[in-house]
Amino acid sequence: MAIRQKSARTESKKHHGSEIQSPKGKLGVMIPGMGAVATTFVAGVEAIRKGIAKPIGSVTQMATIRLGKRTDARSPKIKEFVPLAGLDDLVFTGWDIFEDDMHTAATKAGVLDRDLLDQIKPFLSSIKPRKAVFDHNYVKKIDGPNVKKGKNKMDLAEQVRADIRDFKKTSGASRLITIWCGSTESYIEPTAAHQSLKSFEKALTTNDENVAPSMIYAYASLMEGVPFANGAPNLTVDLPVMRELSRKNEAPICGKDFKTGQTLIKTILAPGFKARMIGLNGWFSMNILGNRDGEVLEDPGSFKTKEESKLSVLEHILQPELYPELYGNFTHKVRINYYPPRGDNKEGWDNIDIFGWLGYPMQIKVDFLCRDSILAAPIVLDLVLFMDLAQRSAELRGLGIQEWLSFYFKSPMTAPGLYPEHDLFIQLMKLKNTLRHLRGEELITHLGLEYYD
């Protein structure tokens, strides 16, 4: 028994905790892309602040975190355990190619009821979009008039930096976060232009076609020392130059692609199959949605970017190289169809062909009638608050990539050469153990042997 005790204690070491600055003052939230997700997030925050709604789906607002042994009965709310900014401290701005204020944009998006929007109309109407950096070559299915003009991409980046400084000054914010809620850009792969700050700034100056608009926002934010979270599958900050800038300026980065509907279901079901050693022959995924995201994904280039993000999940969770008999030859198909009548109420349909004992086949059908922006909005809130916490943490702010936030993404960023963790439950353990670590609490390993000594 003595050996068991030692083992249990070895796996749950305490340390002194990390220095975390207090969240004093306002936190400015800057959002490229003021469409359905962004307006649902901002409207939701205001509705919660007014006491007319609850923050359902938000880990930072509703989840608890177990501390110590099960018998200690210590499970505070996460927002009471770590010093997060309060919702009353959030102030907002954004950029968009359309000139609609947030109330008009939210009304057109059709996600939230008119009655709810009318109750917060003065607040939403006060948030007007700044002119956006936009390149039609990267998002071919939409266009708008509210667009910046400049002599080159470096000029556009300087204009975004000026916007950031202006917002900080006019809003009175003491700290800032940028979170990309814009459209999915056409698929590209990293090039020489993305390898270093010197090469990237040259590419900005020479209008290199490999510098996408989202990268200009990321560059501007990180140059200003502002953390950047990427909610789309675009490369954006998943580049050597952005990792370099992030570490140099102690501005955390994370991404990519908010994990909302169909992929959320995959990262719940697939770990269960692997845990029970149930085989997979095929997984066919169909989506229909009618919002702006669906329209953008009609373009093959944008769809390719999204497809890469959605397809990678099963490979990483099931590890076919370790379990070739179970997962070495499965077929994985993803289809996304733009269907305007559905609006933001996306339908994700999955046909899953599995096999069990002695190879006997079985099937699972999933029909998820979800609301895309309703699932995404609490993710945005949590990322804003956790990224702000990361920048105030002496231990986290200089790391660059915040892998502990993988829980929120379809295609989580990791250090170069490190495979991403896609299992939702491992991701949640990683997130909560990071918070425990920051506060000097024992990490929870679920070993449990100490209860039986």
Coordinates of C-alpha atoms in Angstrom, one line a residue:
M1 CA 0.0 0.0 0.0
A2 CA 2.9 2.4 0.7
I3 CA 3.9 2.2 -3.0
R4 CA 0.3 3.1 -4.1
Q5 CA 0.2 6.1 -1.8
K6 CA 3.5 7.3 -3.2
S7 CA 2.2 6.9 -6.7
A8 CA -1.0 8.8 -6.0
R9 CA 0.9 11.7 -4.4
T10 CA 3.5 11.8 -7.2
E11 CA 0.7 12.3 -9.8
S12 CA -1.0 15.1 -7.9
K13 CA 1.8 17.4 -6.9
K14 CA 1.0 20.9 -5.6
H15 CA 3.1 23.9 -6.6
H16 CA 3.1 27.5 -5.5
G17 CA 0.8 28.8 -8.2
S18 CA 1.3 31.4 -10.8
E19 CA 1.3 35.2 -10.4
I20 CA -1.9 36.5 -12.0
Q21 CA -2.6 40.2 -12.2
S22 CA -6.0 41.4 -11.0
P23 CA -8.5 42.2 -13.8
K24 CA -8.8 45.9 -13.1
G25 CA -10.7 48.2 -15.4
K26 CA -12.6 47.5 -18.6
L27 CA -11.8 44.7 -21.1
G28 CA -12.2 45.7 -24.7
V29 CA -13.4 43.0 -27.1
M30 CA -12.6 43.7 -30.8
I31 CA -14.3 41.5 -33.3
P32 CA -13.5 41.3 -37.0
G33 CA -16.8 40.1 -38.6
M34 CA -19.9 41.5 -37.0
G35 CA -22.3 38.9 -38.3
A36 CA -24.5 36.2 -36.7
V37 CA -22.0 34.9 -34.2
A38 CA -20.6 38.3 -33.1
T39 CA -24.0 39.9 -32.7
T40 CA -25.4 36.8 -30.9
F41 CA -22.5 37.0 -28.5
V42 CA -22.7 40.7 -27.8
A43 CA -26.5 40.7 -27.5
G44 CA -26.3 37.8 -25.2
V45 CA -23.8 39.5 -22.9
E46 CA -26.0 42.6 -22.6
A47 CA -29.1 40.5 -22.0
I48 CA -27.3 38.6 -19.2
R49 CA -26.1 41.9 -17.7
K50 CA -29.6 43.1 -17.7
G51 CA -30.8 40.0 -16.0
I52 CA -33.2 38.9 -18.8
A53 CA -31.2 35.8 -19.8
K54 CA -28.8 33.2 -18.5
P55 CA -25.3 32.4 -19.8
I56 CA -26.2 28.8 -20.8
G57 CA -23.3 27.0 -22.4
S58 CA -20.6 29.2 -20.9
V59 CA -18.0 27.3 -18.9
T60 CA -16.6 30.5 -17.4
Q61 CA -20.0 31.5 -16.1
M62 CA -21.7 28.2 -15.1
A63 CA -19.1 25.4 -14.7
T64 CA -17.6 24.4 -11.4
I65 CA -14.1 23.0 -10.8
R66 CA -13.3 20.2 -8.3
L67 CA -10.4 20.9 -6.0
G68 CA -8.7 18.3 -3.9
K69 CA -10.2 14.9 -3.1
R70 CA -13.8 13.9 -3.8
T71 CA -14.3 13.7 -0.1
D72 CA -13.2 17.4 0.4
A73 CA -16.4 18.6 -1.3
R74 CA -14.7 21.7 -2.8
S75 CA -16.2 22.6 -6.1
P76 CA -16.3 26.4 -6.6
K77 CA -17.5 28.0 -9.8
I78 CA -14.6 28.6 -12.2
K79 CA -15.3 32.4 -12.2
E80 CA -14.9 32.4 -8.4
F81 CA -11.7 30.2 -8.5
V82 CA -9.6 32.3 -11.0
P83 CA -9.7 36.1 -11.4
L84 CA -11.8 36.5 -14.6
A85 CA -13.0 39.8 -15.9
G86 CA -16.7 40.4 -15.0
L87 CA -19.3 40.7 -17.7
D88 CA -20.0 44.3 -16.6
D89 CA -16.4 45.2 -17.6
L90 CA -16.7 44.2 -21.2
V91 CA -16.9 46.9 -23.9
F92 CA -17.1 46.1 -27.7
T93 CA -16.1 47.2 -31.1
G94 CA -15.8 45.4 -34.5
W95 CA -15.0 45.6 -38.2
D96 CA -17.3 44.5 -41.0
I97 CA -17.8 45.0 -44.7
F98 CA -21.4 45.9 -44.2
E99 CA -22.3 49.2 -42.5
D100 CA -25.1 47.9 -40.2
D101 CA -24.9 48.6 -36.5
M102 CA -25.1 45.6 -34.3
H103 CA -28.9 45.8 -33.7
T104 CA -29.5 45.9 -37.5
A105 CA -27.0 43.2 -38.1
A106 CA -28.5 41.0 -35.4
T107 CA -32.0 41.5 -36.8
K108 CA -30.9 40.5 -40.3
A109 CA -29.0 37.5 -38.9
G110 CA -32.3 36.2 -37.6
V111 CA -30.8 34.2 -34.7
L112 CA -32.5 36.0 -31.8
D113 CA -36.1 37.0 -31.3
R114 CA -37.1 40.5 -32.1
D115 CA -38.5 40.9 -28.6
L116 CA -35.2 40.2 -27.0
L117 CA -33.3 42.5 -29.4
D118 CA -35.7 45.4 -28.8
Q119 CA -35.0 45.2 -25.1
I120 CA -31.3 45.9 -25.7
K121 CA -31.7 48.0 -28.9
P122 CA -30.1 51.2 -27.6
F123 CA -26.9 49.3 -26.6
L124 CA -26.6 47.3 -29.8
S125 CA -27.4 50.3 -32.0
S126 CA -24.5 52.1 -30.4
I127 CA -21.9 49.6 -31.7
K128 CA -21.2 50.5 -35.3
P129 CA -18.6 48.7 -37.5
R130 CA -15.3 50.1 -38.4
K131 CA -14.2 49.8 -42.0
A132 CA -12.9 46.3 -42.7
V133 CA -9.9 44.9 -44.3
F134 CA -11.3 42.7 -47.1
D135 CA -10.1 40.9 -50.2
H136 CA -12.8 39.4 -52.5
N137 CA -10.2 36.9 -53.7
Y138 CA -10.3 35.3 -50.2
V139 CA -14.1 35.3 -49.7
K140 CA -15.7 35.1 -53.1
K141 CA -19.4 34.8 -52.3
I142 CA -19.9 38.0 -50.4
D143 CA -19.0 41.7 -50.9
G144 CA -19.7 44.9 -49.1
P145 CA -19.1 48.7 -49.2
N146 CA -17.5 49.3 -45.7
V147 CA -13.9 48.5 -46.7
K148 CA -10.6 50.1 -46.0
K149 CA -8.4 51.4 -48.8
G150 CA -4.7 51.7 -48.7
K151 CA -1.6 51.8 -50.9
N152 CA -0.6 48.3 -49.8
K153 CA -1.3 45.7 -47.1
M154 CA 1.1 47.2 -44.7
D155 CA -0.9 50.4 -44.9
L156 CA -4.1 48.5 -44.1
A157 CA -2.4 46.9 -41.1
E158 CA -1.3 50.3 -39.9
Q159 CA -5.0 51.4 -40.2
V160 CA -6.1 48.5 -38.1
R161 CA -3.5 49.3 -35.5
A162 CA -4.8 52.9 -35.4
D163 CA -8.3 51.5 -34.9
I164 CA -7.0 49.4 -32.0
R165 CA -5.4 52.4 -30.3
D166 CA -8.4 54.6 -30.9
F167 CA -10.8 52.0 -29.4
K168 CA -8.6 51.6 -26.3
K169 CA -8.6 55.4 -25.8
T170 CA -12.3 56.1 -26.5
S171 CA -13.6 53.1 -24.6
G172 CA -11.4 53.5 -21.6
A173 CA -10.4 49.9 -21.7
S174 CA -7.3 48.9 -19.8
R175 CA -6.9 45.6 -21.7
L176 CA -7.9 44.3 -25.2
I177 CA -8.7 41.0 -26.9
T178 CA -9.3 40.4 -30.6
I179 CA -11.4 37.4 -31.6
W180 CA -12.0 36.5 -35.3
C181 CA -15.7 35.9 -36.0
G182 CA -15.4 36.6 -39.7
S183 CA -16.0 34.4 -42.7
T184 CA -13.9 31.3 -43.8
E185 CA -11.2 32.4 -46.2
S186 CA -10.1 30.4 -49.2
Y187 CA -7.6 27.6 -48.6
I188 CA -3.9 28.4 -48.6
E189 CA -0.8 26.7 -47.2
P190 CA 2.1 28.4 -45.4
T191 CA 4.7 29.9 -47.7
A192 CA 8.1 31.7 -47.3
A193 CA 6.2 34.9 -46.6
H194 CA 4.9 33.4 -43.3
Q195 CA 8.1 32.2 -41.9
S196 CA 9.5 35.2 -40.1
L197 CA 8.6 38.8 -39.1
K198 CA 11.0 40.2 -41.7
S199 CA 9.6 38.1 -44.5
F200 CA 6.0 38.8 -43.5
E201 CA 6.4 42.6 -43.3
K202 CA 8.1 42.5 -46.7
A203 CA 5.0 40.5 -48.0
L204 CA 2.7 43.2 -46.5
T205 CA 4.6 45.9 -48.3
T206 CA 4.7 44.1 -51.6
N207 CA 1.0 43.1 -51.5
D208 CA 1.9 39.4 -51.5
E209 CA -1.3 37.4 -52.4
N210 CA -0.4 34.9 -49.6
V211 CA -1.3 37.5 -46.9
A212 CA -5.0 37.1 -46.2
P213 CA -7.1 39.7 -44.5
S214 CA -7.4 37.7 -41.3
M215 CA -3.5 37.7 -41.1
I216 CA -3.5 41.5 -41.3
Y217 CA -5.8 41.7 -38.2
A218 CA -3.7 39.2 -36.4
Y219 CA -0.5 41.0 -37.2
A220 CA -1.9 44.4 -36.2
S221 CA -3.3 42.9 -32.9
L222 CA -0.1 41.1 -31.9
M223 CA 2.1 44.2 -32.8
E224 CA -0.1 46.1 -30.4
G225 CA 0.4 43.4 -27.7
V226 CA -3.3 42.3 -28.0
P227 CA -4.1 38.5 -27.7
F228 CA -5.8 37.0 -30.8
A229 CA -8.3 34.1 -30.9
N230 CA -9.2 32.6 -34.3
G231 CA -12.7 31.3 -34.6
A232 CA -12.5 30.3 -38.3
P233 CA -10.4 27.5 -39.9
N234 CA -8.2 30.0 -41.7
L235 CA -4.4 29.9 -41.0
T236 CA -4.4 33.4 -39.6
V237 CA -2.3 32.9 -36.4
D238 CA -1.3 29.3 -37.1
L239 CA 2.0 30.5 -38.7
P240 CA 5.6 30.8 -37.6
V241 CA 5.5 34.6 -37.9
M242 CA 2.5 34.9 -35.6
R243 CA 4.0 32.5 -33.1
E244 CA 7.2 34.6 -33.1
L245 CA 5.2 37.8 -32.6
S246 CA 3.0 36.3 -30.0
R247 CA 5.9 35.2 -27.8
K248 CA 7.9 38.4 -28.4
N249 CA 5.1 40.7 -27.4
E250 CA 3.5 38.4 -24.8
A251 CA 0.2 38.4 -26.6
P252 CA -1.4 34.9 -26.4
I253 CA -2.9 33.2 -29.5
C254 CA -5.3 30.3 -29.9
G255 CA -7.4 28.7 -32.6
K256 CA -8.7 27.5 -34.9
D257 CA -12.4 27.1 -35.9
F258 CA -15.1 27.2 -33.1
K259 CA -16.2 23.7 -32.2
T260 CA -20.0 24.0 -32.4
G261 CA -22.4 21.5 -34.0
Q262 CA -21.4 18.4 -35.9
T263 CA -17.8 18.4 -34.8
L264 CA -18.8 18.8 -31.2
I265 CA -20.9 15.6 -31.6
K266 CA -17.9 13.8 -33.2
T267 CA -15.6 14.7 -30.4
I268 CA -18.1 13.3 -27.9
L269 CA -18.9 10.1 -29.8
A270 CA -15.5 9.1 -31.3
P271 CA -13.7 9.0 -27.9
G272 CA -16.5 6.6 -26.7
F273 CA -15.9 4.3 -29.6
K274 CA -12.2 4.2 -29.0
A275 CA -12.6 3.7 -25.3
R276 CA -14.7 0.6 -25.9
M277 CA -12.5 -0.6 -28.8
I278 CA -15.5 -0.4 -31.2
G279 CA -14.5 -0.3 -34.9
L280 CA -15.4 2.3 -37.5
N281 CA -16.1 1.5 -41.2
G282 CA -17.3 4.9 -42.2
W283 CA -18.7 8.3 -41.1
F284 CA -20.7 10.4 -43.5
S285 CA -21.5 13.9 -42.4
M286 CA -24.0 16.2 -44.2
N287 CA -24.8 19.8 -43.2
I288 CA -27.4 22.3 -44.4
L289 CA -27.4 25.9 -43.3
G290 CA -28.6 29.1 -44.7
N291 CA -26.7 31.9 -42.9
R292 CA -23.8 33.9 -44.3
D293 CA -21.3 31.2 -43.3
G294 CA -23.2 28.7 -45.5
E295 CA -23.2 31.2 -48.4
V296 CA -19.5 31.7 -48.1
L297 CA -18.8 27.9 -48.0
E298 CA -20.5 27.6 -51.4
D299 CA -17.1 28.7 -52.8
P300 CA -14.8 25.6 -53.3
G301 CA -11.8 27.5 -51.9
S302 CA -13.6 28.4 -48.6
F303 CA -15.1 24.9 -48.4
K304 CA -11.6 23.4 -48.7
T305 CA -10.5 25.3 -45.7
K306 CA -13.5 24.2 -43.6
E307 CA -13.2 20.6 -44.9
E308 CA -9.6 20.3 -43.8
S309 CA -10.6 21.4 -40.3
K310 CA -13.6 19.0 -40.0
L311 CA -11.8 16.0 -41.5
S312 CA -8.8 16.0 -39.2
V313 CA -10.8 15.3 -36.0
L314 CA -11.4 11.6 -36.4
E315 CA -7.9 10.7 -37.5
H316 CA -6.4 12.3 -34.4
I317 CA -9.0 10.9 -32.0
L318 CA -9.0 7.3 -33.3
Q319 CA -5.3 7.0 -34.0
P320 CA -5.5 4.5 -36.9
E321 CA -1.7 3.9 -36.8
L322 CA -2.1 2.4 -33.3
Y323 CA -5.4 0.6 -34.0
P324 CA -5.2 -0.5 -37.7
E325 CA -7.8 -3.3 -37.3
L326 CA -10.4 -0.9 -35.9
Y327 CA -9.7 2.4 -37.7
G328 CA -7.1 1.7 -40.4
N329 CA -9.5 1.9 -43.3
F330 CA -12.5 4.0 -42.4
T331 CA -14.2 6.3 -44.9
H332 CA -14.9 9.9 -43.7
K333 CA -16.9 12.3 -45.9
V334 CA -18.1 15.8 -45.1
R335 CA -20.6 17.8 -47.1
I336 CA -21.9 21.3 -46.5
N337 CA -24.9 22.7 -48.4
Y338 CA -26.1 26.2 -48.5
Y339 CA -29.9 26.2 -48.0
P340 CA -31.3 29.7 -47.4
P341 CA -34.6 28.7 -45.8
R342 CA -32.8 27.1 -42.8
G343 CA -31.0 30.4 -41.8
D344 CA -28.8 30.0 -38.8
N345 CA -30.6 26.9 -37.7
K346 CA -28.2 24.4 -39.1
E347 CA -28.9 20.7 -39.5
G348 CA -26.1 18.2 -39.1
W349 CA -26.9 14.7 -40.2
D350 CA -24.4 11.9 -39.6
N351 CA -24.5 8.2 -40.7
I352 CA -21.9 6.2 -38.7
D353 CA -21.1 2.6 -39.7
I354 CA -19.4 0.8 -36.8
F355 CA -18.6 -2.8 -36.0
G356 CA -18.3 -4.7 -32.8
W357 CA -17.6 -8.2 -31.3
L358 CA -16.5 -10.7 -34.1
G359 CA -16.8 -7.9 -36.6
Y360 CA -20.6 -7.6 -36.6
P361 CA -21.8 -4.3 -38.2
M362 CA -24.0 -1.7 -36.5
Q363 CA -25.2 1.8 -37.4
I364 CA -25.8 5.0 -35.6
K365 CA -27.8 7.9 -37.1
V366 CA -27.5 11.4 -35.6
D367 CA -29.7 14.3 -36.7
F368 CA -28.6 17.4 -34.8
L369 CA -31.0 20.3 -35.4
C370 CA -28.7 22.9 -33.9
R371 CA -28.4 26.7 -33.8
D372 CA -24.9 27.5 -35.0
S373 CA -24.5 31.0 -33.4
I374 CA -26.3 29.9 -30.2
L375 CA -23.6 27.2 -29.7
A376 CA -20.8 29.6 -30.8
A377 CA -21.6 32.6 -28.6
P378 CA -20.7 31.1 -25.2
I379 CA -17.4 29.9 -26.8
V380 CA -16.6 33.5 -27.8
L381 CA -17.3 34.6 -24.2
D382 CA -15.2 31.9 -22.6
L383 CA -12.3 32.6 -25.0
V384 CA -12.4 36.3 -24.4
L385 CA -12.2 35.8 -20.6
F386 CA -9.7 33.0 -20.7
M387 CA -7.4 34.8 -23.1
D388 CA -7.5 37.8 -20.9
L389 CA -6.6 35.6 -17.9
A390 CA -3.7 34.1 -19.9
Q391 CA -2.3 37.5 -20.6
R392 CA -2.5 38.5 -17.0
S393 CA -0.8 35.2 -16.0
A394 CA 3.0 35.4 -15.7
E395 CA 3.3 31.7 -16.6
L396 CA 1.0 31.7 -19.7
R397 CA 1.4 35.1 -21.4
G398 CA 4.8 34.3 -22.9
L399 CA 4.0 30.8 -24.2
G400 CA 2.4 32.0 -27.5
I401 CA -0.1 29.2 -28.3
Q402 CA -2.6 28.5 -25.5
E403 CA -3.1 24.8 -26.1
W404 CA -5.1 24.4 -22.9
L405 CA -8.0 26.1 -24.8
S406 CA -8.2 23.3 -27.4
F407 CA -11.6 22.4 -25.8
Y408 CA -13.2 25.2 -27.9
F409 CA -11.7 24.4 -31.4
K410 CA -12.2 22.0 -34.2
S411 CA -8.6 22.2 -35.3
P412 CA -6.6 23.2 -32.1
M413 CA -3.2 24.9 -32.5
T414 CA -0.2 23.2 -30.9
A415 CA 3.5 23.6 -30.8
P416 CA 5.2 22.6 -34.1
G417 CA 5.6 18.9 -34.4
L418 CA 3.0 18.1 -31.7
Y419 CA -0.2 16.4 -32.7
P420 CA -3.4 18.1 -31.4
E421 CA -5.7 16.6 -28.8
H422 CA -9.2 16.3 -30.1
D423 CA -10.9 14.2 -27.4
L424 CA -13.4 16.6 -25.8
F425 CA -13.0 15.0 -22.3
I426 CA -9.2 15.1 -22.4
Q427 CA -9.4 18.7 -23.6
L428 CA -11.7 19.6 -20.6
M429 CA -9.3 17.9 -18.2
K430 CA -6.4 19.9 -19.8
L431 CA -8.3 23.1 -19.4
K432 CA -9.3 22.5 -15.7
N433 CA -5.9 21.2 -14.7
T434 CA -4.3 24.3 -16.2
L435 CA -6.5 26.5 -14.0
R436 CA -5.7 24.3 -10.9
H437 CA -2.0 24.6 -11.8
L438 CA -2.2 28.4 -12.0
R439 CA -3.7 28.6 -8.5
G440 CA -1.3 26.1 -6.9
E441 CA -4.0 23.3 -6.4
E442 CA -3.4 19.6 -6.9
L443 CA -3.9 18.4 -10.4
I444 CA -6.8 15.9 -10.7
T445 CA -5.6 12.6 -12.2
H446 CA -8.7 10.5 -11.3
L447 CA -6.3 7.8 -10.1
G448 CA -8.3 7.4 -6.9
L449 CA -6.0 4.9 -5.2
E450 CA -5.6 7.1 -2.1
Y451 CA -9.2 6.4 -1.1
Y452 CA -8.5 2.7 -0.7
D453 CA -5.2 2.9 1.3

